[in-house]
Amino acid sequence: MPNTISGFSKLSKSDKIEWLLDTYFNDKTNARALVKGYWNTDDKLQKLHDEFIENTITNYYLPLGVAPNFLINGSHYTIPMAIEESSVVAAASKAAKFWLERGGFKAEVLSTEKIGQVHFMFLGDFKKLQIFFNYVKPKLISETATITKSMERRGGGILDIELRDKSEDVPNYYQLHATFETMDAMGANFINTCLEQFATTLKYEASTYEAFDAKEKDITVIMSILSNYVPQCLVRAEVSCKIKELKSKDIPHPEEFAQKFKQAVSIAEIEPYRAVTHNKGIMNGIDAVVLATGNDFRAVEAGVHAYAAKEGTYSSLTHCTVENGVFRFWIEIPLALGTVGGLTSIHPLVKFALEMLQKPSARDLMQIVAVAGLAQNFGAVKSLTTTGIQEGHMKMHLMNILNQFEATEAEKTKLIEHFKTNVVTHSLVVEAIETLRK
Ligand code: MEV
């Protein structure tokens, strides 16, 4: 059986599965049962999921957990998190509780501007292009009127369009660099539709512009697309308290803890190898909430990491000061999120997550997500600079190891009890299972 196929997307779901089974699997019965075992018994719900993408064969589950006790700007939240990594939700919940008792998180949206670009080639004099751009700019705006109408009614729309000269980097390359306000929508479709209209108008108007010669009239549009780099769509979240108020069961010596914590953050600010891991921990929290709320975590990841490198060296997204007896820890990140449109109105669990968050605006969600990132980082750096990460991580990972060895409920109860007071390592867990089973 060849393992290439044409017309695959036109096959029925069952035929697609059968083709896969015939092509790649020895034990077809088991593989078929596995794939179909993940289908939802509610056909309508399954169809909804099938239609999110092309060639769906089944569902891929991630746990949806919740982290309660977040106090953000005086309001209480339970934060939904979709993630597979054992210790993330536990760490977020622990950090939330810690800061609940110390005034909670303060968060603030600093800006909400999004960006899109039309990249084009122009063979001619830049000064003439500038004059043409000034002439055509009102048309670029007016010809998107039908696209922008409802966004403008909601308070958003096109903020500005600039002409940018990039011809020193790539010969004949210029941009329309446009900024947008998309209110509660992430806005990708809105922005891309506007940009494609700008491109059409630009090309047509140039072709009929009298002052241009034949070469100048022939603008080549390379592409029109939003940017996931949104350094002007920024949110900041912060925690602070008197150093002595950090004292807790895990932090017996708050002054020493605060200094060590600050040093750990300073290291992540200057050392890219550490910064990447430090920020990965932040993204554990951010991605989990972004995913649970039906937003595009790839877009967020790309934009956040670009922001982390904005000074030319990859650096920490969080910062810390210990001054005048006060510990202060904050994050500043770009987040283009939506609470309307996209998956938010169709995925039942996304609707559930948004309702749990009290139907946030996009601005509210930016604050909640930034807080989740900050809390996650607080938890990670606190563990790293005190007990080390493995203690908590392995405790949470214990269940995965027990499941890997198909431990029964009775075995799990005994072993969880045993490892409450014993170090968890993979080999020690295996040893304990074997001893129990002897
Ligand atoms: C693991 O997923 C995340 C951490 O490595 C983050 C960090 O080191 O700060 C614990």
Coordinates of C-alpha atoms and ligand atoms in Angstrom, one line a residue:
M1 CA 0.0 0.0 0.0
P2 CA 1.6 3.3 -1.0
N3 CA 1.7 5.9 1.7
T4 CA 0.8 8.9 -0.5
I5 CA -2.7 9.7 -1.5
S6 CA -4.5 12.3 -3.5
G7 CA -8.0 13.5 -2.8
F8 CA -7.6 12.6 0.9
S9 CA -9.5 15.6 2.2
K10 CA -12.5 14.5 0.1
L11 CA -12.8 11.1 1.8
S12 CA -15.3 10.6 4.6
K13 CA -13.9 10.7 8.1
S14 CA -14.3 6.9 8.4
D15 CA -12.5 6.4 5.1
K16 CA -9.7 8.6 6.2
I17 CA -9.2 6.6 9.3
E18 CA -9.4 3.3 7.3
W19 CA -6.7 4.6 4.9
L20 CA -4.5 5.5 7.9
L21 CA -5.0 2.1 9.5
D22 CA -4.3 0.2 6.2
T23 CA -1.2 2.3 5.6
Y24 CA 0.5 2.6 9.0
F25 CA -0.9 0.2 11.6
N26 CA -0.5 -3.5 12.3
D27 CA -3.1 -3.8 14.9
K28 CA -5.9 -2.1 13.1
T29 CA -8.6 -3.1 15.5
N30 CA -6.9 -1.5 18.5
A31 CA -5.9 1.7 16.6
R32 CA -9.5 2.1 15.2
A33 CA -10.9 1.6 18.7
L34 CA -8.5 4.2 20.1
V35 CA -9.3 6.9 17.5
K36 CA -13.0 6.3 17.7
G37 CA -12.9 6.1 21.5
Y38 CA -12.0 9.8 21.6
W39 CA -15.1 10.8 19.5
N40 CA -17.7 12.6 21.5
T41 CA -20.9 10.6 21.9
D42 CA -22.9 13.8 21.1
D43 CA -22.8 13.8 17.3
K44 CA -23.5 17.5 17.0
L45 CA -20.6 18.4 19.3
Q46 CA -18.3 16.1 17.5
K47 CA -19.3 17.6 14.2
L48 CA -18.5 21.0 15.5
H49 CA -15.0 19.9 16.4
D50 CA -14.6 18.0 13.1
E51 CA -15.3 21.2 11.3
F52 CA -12.7 23.4 13.1
I53 CA -10.0 22.0 10.8
E54 CA -9.4 19.9 7.7
N55 CA -9.0 16.1 7.9
T56 CA -10.1 15.7 11.5
I57 CA -10.0 12.1 12.6
T58 CA -10.6 12.4 16.3
N59 CA -10.1 14.7 19.3
Y60 CA -6.9 15.3 21.1
Y61 CA -7.5 16.0 24.8
L62 CA -5.7 18.3 27.1
P63 CA -6.8 18.7 30.7
L64 CA -8.7 21.8 31.5
G65 CA -7.8 22.8 35.1
V66 CA -8.6 25.8 37.2
A67 CA -6.5 27.9 39.5
P68 CA -8.7 29.6 42.1
N69 CA -8.0 32.5 44.5
F70 CA -6.7 35.1 42.1
L71 CA -7.3 38.6 43.3
I72 CA -6.8 41.1 40.4
N73 CA -7.4 44.8 40.9
G74 CA -9.7 43.9 43.8
S75 CA -11.8 41.3 41.9
H76 CA -11.7 37.6 42.5
Y77 CA -11.1 35.1 39.7
T78 CA -10.8 31.4 39.2
I79 CA -8.5 31.1 36.1
P80 CA -9.1 28.3 33.5
M81 CA -5.9 26.6 32.3
A82 CA -5.6 24.1 29.5
I83 CA -2.2 22.4 29.8
E84 CA -0.6 19.0 30.1
E85 CA 2.4 19.8 32.3
S86 CA 1.8 18.3 35.8
S87 CA 2.9 21.1 38.1
V88 CA 1.6 24.3 36.3
V89 CA -1.9 24.6 37.7
A90 CA -0.7 23.7 41.2
A91 CA 2.0 26.3 41.0
A92 CA -0.4 29.0 39.7
S93 CA -2.9 28.2 42.5
K94 CA -0.2 28.4 45.1
A95 CA 1.0 31.7 43.9
A96 CA -2.5 33.1 43.7
K97 CA -3.2 32.1 47.3
F98 CA 0.2 33.6 48.4
W99 CA -0.6 36.9 46.9
L100 CA -4.3 36.9 47.9
E101 CA -3.0 37.2 51.4
R102 CA -0.7 40.1 50.4
G103 CA -3.0 42.5 48.5
G104 CA -3.4 40.5 45.2
F105 CA -2.2 41.5 41.7
K106 CA -2.5 44.9 40.1
A107 CA -2.8 44.9 36.4
E108 CA -3.1 47.7 33.8
V109 CA -3.5 47.7 30.0
L110 CA -1.0 50.2 28.7
S111 CA -2.0 50.2 25.0
T112 CA -4.2 48.2 22.6
E113 CA -2.8 49.0 19.1
K114 CA -2.5 46.3 16.5
I115 CA -0.4 46.3 13.3
G116 CA -0.7 45.1 9.8
Q117 CA 1.4 45.7 6.7
V118 CA 1.1 45.7 2.9
H119 CA 4.6 44.8 1.6
F120 CA 5.1 46.0 -2.0
M121 CA 7.7 46.7 -4.6
F122 CA 7.9 50.1 -6.4
L123 CA 10.3 50.8 -9.2
G124 CA 10.7 54.6 -9.0
D125 CA 11.4 57.7 -7.1
F126 CA 10.5 57.6 -3.4
K127 CA 9.6 61.3 -3.3
K128 CA 7.0 60.7 -6.0
L129 CA 5.7 57.6 -4.1
Q130 CA 5.3 59.8 -1.0
I131 CA 3.3 62.4 -2.9
F132 CA 1.2 59.6 -4.4
F133 CA 0.7 58.1 -0.9
N134 CA -0.6 61.4 0.5
Y135 CA -3.0 61.5 -2.4
V136 CA -4.2 57.9 -2.0
K137 CA -4.4 57.7 1.8
P138 CA -7.9 59.0 2.1
K139 CA -9.0 56.5 -0.6
L140 CA -7.3 53.7 1.2
I141 CA -9.5 54.6 4.2
S142 CA -12.7 55.3 2.4
E143 CA -12.6 52.1 0.3
T144 CA -12.5 50.0 3.4
A145 CA -15.7 51.7 4.7
T146 CA -17.9 48.7 4.4
I147 CA -15.3 46.5 6.2
T148 CA -14.7 49.0 9.0
K149 CA -18.3 50.1 9.6
S150 CA -19.2 47.6 12.4
M151 CA -15.8 47.8 14.0
E152 CA -16.1 51.6 14.1
R153 CA -19.6 51.3 15.7
R154 CA -17.9 49.3 18.5
G155 CA -15.3 52.1 18.9
G156 CA -12.4 50.6 16.8
G157 CA -11.2 50.8 13.3
I158 CA -8.1 51.9 11.3
L159 CA -6.0 54.3 13.4
D160 CA -3.4 55.3 10.8
I161 CA -1.6 54.2 7.7
E162 CA 2.0 55.2 7.1
L163 CA 4.3 54.7 4.1
R164 CA 7.6 53.2 5.1
D165 CA 10.7 53.1 3.0
K166 CA 12.6 49.8 3.3
S167 CA 14.5 50.1 0.1
E168 CA 17.9 50.3 1.8
D169 CA 17.4 46.8 3.2
V170 CA 15.7 45.2 0.1
P171 CA 15.9 47.1 -3.2
N172 CA 12.5 48.7 -4.2
Y173 CA 10.8 47.5 -1.1
Y174 CA 8.2 49.7 0.7
Q175 CA 5.4 49.2 3.2
L176 CA 2.0 50.4 4.1
H177 CA 2.3 50.1 7.8
A178 CA -1.2 50.4 9.3
T179 CA -2.3 50.5 12.9
F180 CA -5.7 49.3 14.1
E181 CA -7.9 49.2 17.2
T182 CA -10.0 46.0 17.3
M183 CA -11.7 46.4 20.7
D184 CA -12.8 43.0 22.0
A185 CA -11.9 41.0 18.9
M186 CA -8.4 39.6 18.4
G187 CA -9.0 41.2 15.0
A188 CA -6.9 39.0 12.6
N189 CA -9.6 38.7 10.0
F190 CA -10.6 42.3 10.3
I191 CA -7.0 43.5 9.9
N192 CA -6.2 41.1 7.0
T193 CA -9.4 42.1 5.1
C194 CA -8.6 45.8 5.5
L195 CA -5.0 45.2 4.3
E196 CA -6.1 43.2 1.2
Q197 CA -8.4 46.1 0.3
F198 CA -5.5 48.6 0.9
A199 CA -3.4 46.5 -1.5
T200 CA -6.1 46.5 -4.2
T201 CA -6.7 50.2 -3.9
L202 CA -2.9 50.9 -3.9
K203 CA -2.3 48.9 -7.0
Y204 CA -5.3 50.3 -8.9
E205 CA -4.7 53.9 -8.0
A206 CA -1.0 53.6 -8.9
S207 CA -1.9 52.2 -12.3
T208 CA -4.0 55.2 -13.1
Y209 CA -1.9 57.9 -11.4
E210 CA -0.9 60.4 -14.1
A211 CA 2.4 61.5 -12.5
F212 CA 3.8 58.0 -12.5
D213 CA 5.7 56.6 -15.5
A214 CA 5.0 53.1 -16.8
K215 CA 7.4 51.4 -14.3
E216 CA 6.1 53.4 -11.4
K217 CA 2.5 52.6 -12.3
D218 CA 3.2 48.9 -11.9
I219 CA 3.3 48.3 -8.2
T220 CA 3.9 44.7 -7.2
V221 CA 2.2 43.7 -3.9
I222 CA 4.2 41.0 -2.3
M223 CA 1.8 40.3 0.6
S224 CA -0.7 41.8 2.9
I225 CA -0.8 40.5 6.5
L226 CA -1.2 41.5 10.1
S227 CA 1.9 41.4 12.4
N228 CA 1.9 39.2 15.5
Y229 CA 4.5 41.6 16.9
V230 CA 2.4 44.0 18.9
P231 CA 4.7 46.1 21.1
Q232 CA 1.9 48.7 21.3
C233 CA -0.7 46.2 22.7
L234 CA 0.8 46.1 26.1
V235 CA -0.2 45.0 29.5
R236 CA 1.5 45.2 32.8
A237 CA 0.9 43.2 36.0
E238 CA 2.5 43.6 39.3
V239 CA 2.7 42.3 42.9
S240 CA 4.3 44.0 45.8
C241 CA 4.5 43.9 49.6
K242 CA 6.8 44.8 52.4
I243 CA 9.7 42.4 52.5
K244 CA 8.8 41.2 56.0
E245 CA 5.3 40.3 54.7
L246 CA 6.9 37.7 52.4
K247 CA 7.4 35.5 55.5
S248 CA 5.5 32.2 55.3
K249 CA 6.0 28.5 55.7
D250 CA 8.2 28.3 52.6
I251 CA 9.9 31.6 53.2
P252 CA 11.3 31.7 56.8
H253 CA 13.8 34.4 55.9
P254 CA 12.1 37.0 53.8
E255 CA 15.0 39.4 53.4
E256 CA 17.3 36.6 52.1
F257 CA 14.5 35.3 49.9
A258 CA 13.8 38.7 48.4
Q259 CA 17.5 39.3 47.6
K260 CA 17.9 35.8 46.0
F261 CA 14.7 36.2 44.1
K262 CA 15.8 39.5 42.7
Q263 CA 19.2 38.1 41.7
A264 CA 17.5 35.3 39.9
V265 CA 15.4 37.8 37.9
S266 CA 18.5 39.9 37.2
I267 CA 20.3 36.8 35.9
A268 CA 17.3 36.2 33.5
E269 CA 17.6 39.9 32.4
I270 CA 21.2 39.5 31.2
E271 CA 21.7 35.8 30.4
P272 CA 19.8 34.6 27.4
Y273 CA 20.2 30.9 28.3
R274 CA 18.4 31.5 31.6
A275 CA 16.0 34.1 30.1
V276 CA 14.6 31.5 27.6
T277 CA 13.8 29.1 30.4
H278 CA 12.6 31.8 32.7
N279 CA 10.2 33.0 30.0
K280 CA 9.2 29.5 29.2
G281 CA 7.9 29.2 32.7
I282 CA 5.9 32.5 32.2
M283 CA 4.5 31.0 29.0
N284 CA 3.4 27.9 31.0
G285 CA 0.8 30.2 32.6
I286 CA 0.1 32.4 29.6
D287 CA -0.4 29.7 27.0
A288 CA -2.6 27.7 29.3
V289 CA -5.1 30.6 29.8
V290 CA -4.8 31.7 26.2
L291 CA -5.7 28.2 25.0
A292 CA -8.5 27.8 27.5
T293 CA -10.1 31.0 26.3
G294 CA -9.9 30.1 22.7
N295 CA -7.1 32.5 21.7
D296 CA -4.2 31.9 19.4
F297 CA -1.3 30.8 21.6
R298 CA 1.1 30.6 18.6
A299 CA 0.5 34.3 17.9
V300 CA 1.0 35.2 21.5
E301 CA 4.2 33.1 21.8
A302 CA 5.7 34.7 18.6
G303 CA 4.8 38.3 19.8
V304 CA 6.0 37.8 23.3
H305 CA 9.4 36.3 22.4
A306 CA 10.0 39.1 19.9
Y307 CA 9.2 41.6 22.7
A308 CA 11.6 39.8 25.0
A309 CA 14.4 40.4 22.4
K310 CA 13.4 44.0 21.6
E311 CA 16.6 45.5 23.0
G312 CA 18.7 43.2 20.7
T313 CA 19.3 40.5 23.4
Y314 CA 16.8 38.0 24.5
S315 CA 15.9 39.0 28.1
S316 CA 13.5 38.4 31.0
L317 CA 9.8 39.4 30.6
T318 CA 9.6 40.0 34.4
H319 CA 11.5 42.4 36.6
C320 CA 12.0 42.8 40.3
T321 CA 13.2 45.4 42.7
V322 CA 13.9 45.2 46.4
E323 CA 14.0 48.8 47.7
N324 CA 13.1 50.7 50.8
G325 CA 11.9 47.5 52.5
V326 CA 9.5 46.7 49.6
F327 CA 9.6 43.7 47.3
R328 CA 8.1 44.5 43.8
F329 CA 7.8 42.0 41.0
W330 CA 6.2 42.8 37.6
I331 CA 5.7 41.7 34.0
E332 CA 5.2 43.8 30.9
I333 CA 4.1 41.9 27.8
P334 CA 2.3 42.4 24.5
L335 CA -0.9 40.4 24.2
A336 CA -3.3 40.6 21.3
L337 CA -6.4 38.7 22.6
G338 CA -10.0 38.5 21.8
T339 CA -13.1 37.7 23.8
V340 CA -15.5 37.9 20.8
G341 CA -15.2 36.2 17.4
G342 CA -13.1 33.2 16.5
L343 CA -13.5 30.2 18.7
T344 CA -14.9 32.3 21.6
S345 CA -18.5 31.9 20.4
I346 CA -18.3 28.4 19.1
H347 CA -16.2 26.2 21.3
P348 CA -18.4 25.2 24.3
L349 CA -15.5 25.0 26.7
V350 CA -14.2 28.3 25.6
K351 CA -17.6 29.8 26.4
F352 CA -17.5 28.1 29.7
A353 CA -14.1 29.5 30.5
L354 CA -15.1 33.0 29.5
E355 CA -18.2 32.8 31.6
M356 CA -16.1 31.6 34.6
L357 CA -14.0 34.7 34.1
Q358 CA -17.2 36.8 34.3
K359 CA -17.3 37.5 30.5
P360 CA -14.2 39.6 30.3
S361 CA -13.5 42.3 27.7
A362 CA -10.3 41.8 25.7
R363 CA -8.6 44.3 28.1
D364 CA -9.7 42.3 31.1
L365 CA -8.4 39.2 29.6
M366 CA -5.1 40.8 28.8
Q367 CA -4.8 41.6 32.5
I368 CA -5.8 38.1 33.6
V369 CA -3.4 36.4 31.2
A370 CA -0.5 38.7 32.3
V371 CA -1.3 37.9 35.9
A372 CA -1.3 34.1 35.1
G373 CA 2.2 34.6 33.6
L374 CA 3.5 36.6 36.5
A375 CA 2.1 34.1 39.1
Q376 CA 3.6 31.2 37.2
N377 CA 7.0 32.9 37.2
F378 CA 6.8 33.8 40.8
G379 CA 6.1 30.1 41.7
A380 CA 8.9 28.9 39.5
V381 CA 11.5 31.4 40.7
K382 CA 10.4 30.9 44.3
S383 CA 10.9 27.1 44.0
L384 CA 14.2 27.5 42.1
T385 CA 15.7 29.8 44.7
T386 CA 14.5 27.8 47.7
T387 CA 13.8 24.1 47.5
G388 CA 14.8 23.6 43.9
I389 CA 12.2 22.8 41.2
Q390 CA 12.3 19.0 41.3
E391 CA 10.6 18.5 44.7
G392 CA 7.3 20.1 43.7
H393 CA 7.6 19.0 40.0
M394 CA 8.2 15.4 40.8
K395 CA 5.4 15.3 43.4
M396 CA 3.0 16.4 40.6
H397 CA 4.7 14.1 38.1
L398 CA 4.2 11.1 40.5
M399 CA 0.7 10.5 39.1
N400 CA 2.1 10.3 35.5
I401 CA 4.6 7.6 36.6
L402 CA 1.9 5.7 38.5
N403 CA -0.3 5.8 35.4
Q404 CA 2.5 4.7 33.2
F405 CA 2.8 1.6 35.3
E406 CA -1.0 1.2 35.4
A407 CA -1.1 1.4 39.2
T408 CA -4.5 0.5 40.6
E409 CA -6.4 3.0 42.8
A410 CA -5.3 1.1 45.9
E411 CA -1.7 1.2 44.8
K412 CA -2.0 4.9 44.0
T413 CA -3.4 5.7 47.5
K414 CA -0.5 3.8 49.2
L415 CA 2.2 5.3 47.0
I416 CA 1.0 8.9 47.2
E417 CA 1.0 8.5 51.0
H418 CA 4.5 7.0 50.9
F419 CA 5.9 9.9 48.7
K420 CA 4.4 12.6 50.9
T421 CA 7.4 12.1 53.1
N422 CA 9.9 10.7 50.6
V423 CA 11.9 12.1 47.7
V424 CA 10.2 11.4 44.3
T425 CA 12.4 10.2 41.5
H426 CA 11.5 8.1 38.6
S427 CA 13.6 5.1 39.8
L428 CA 12.4 5.4 43.4
V429 CA 8.8 5.3 42.3
V430 CA 9.4 2.3 40.1
E431 CA 11.2 0.6 43.0
A432 CA 8.3 1.4 45.3
I433 CA 5.7 0.0 42.8
E434 CA 7.8 -3.2 42.5
T435 CA 8.1 -3.6 46.2
L436 CA 4.4 -3.1 46.7
R437 CA 3.6 -5.7 44.0
K438 CA 6.0 -8.4 45.4
Ligands
MEV1 C1 9.2 24.3 33.5 O1 8.2 24.0 32.7 C2 9.4 25.7 33.7 C3 10.6 26.2 34.6 O2 11.8 25.6 34.0 C4 10.6 27.7 34.5 C5 11.9 28.3 35.2 O3 12.9 27.6 35.2 O4 11.8 29.4 35.6 C6 10.5 25.6 36.0

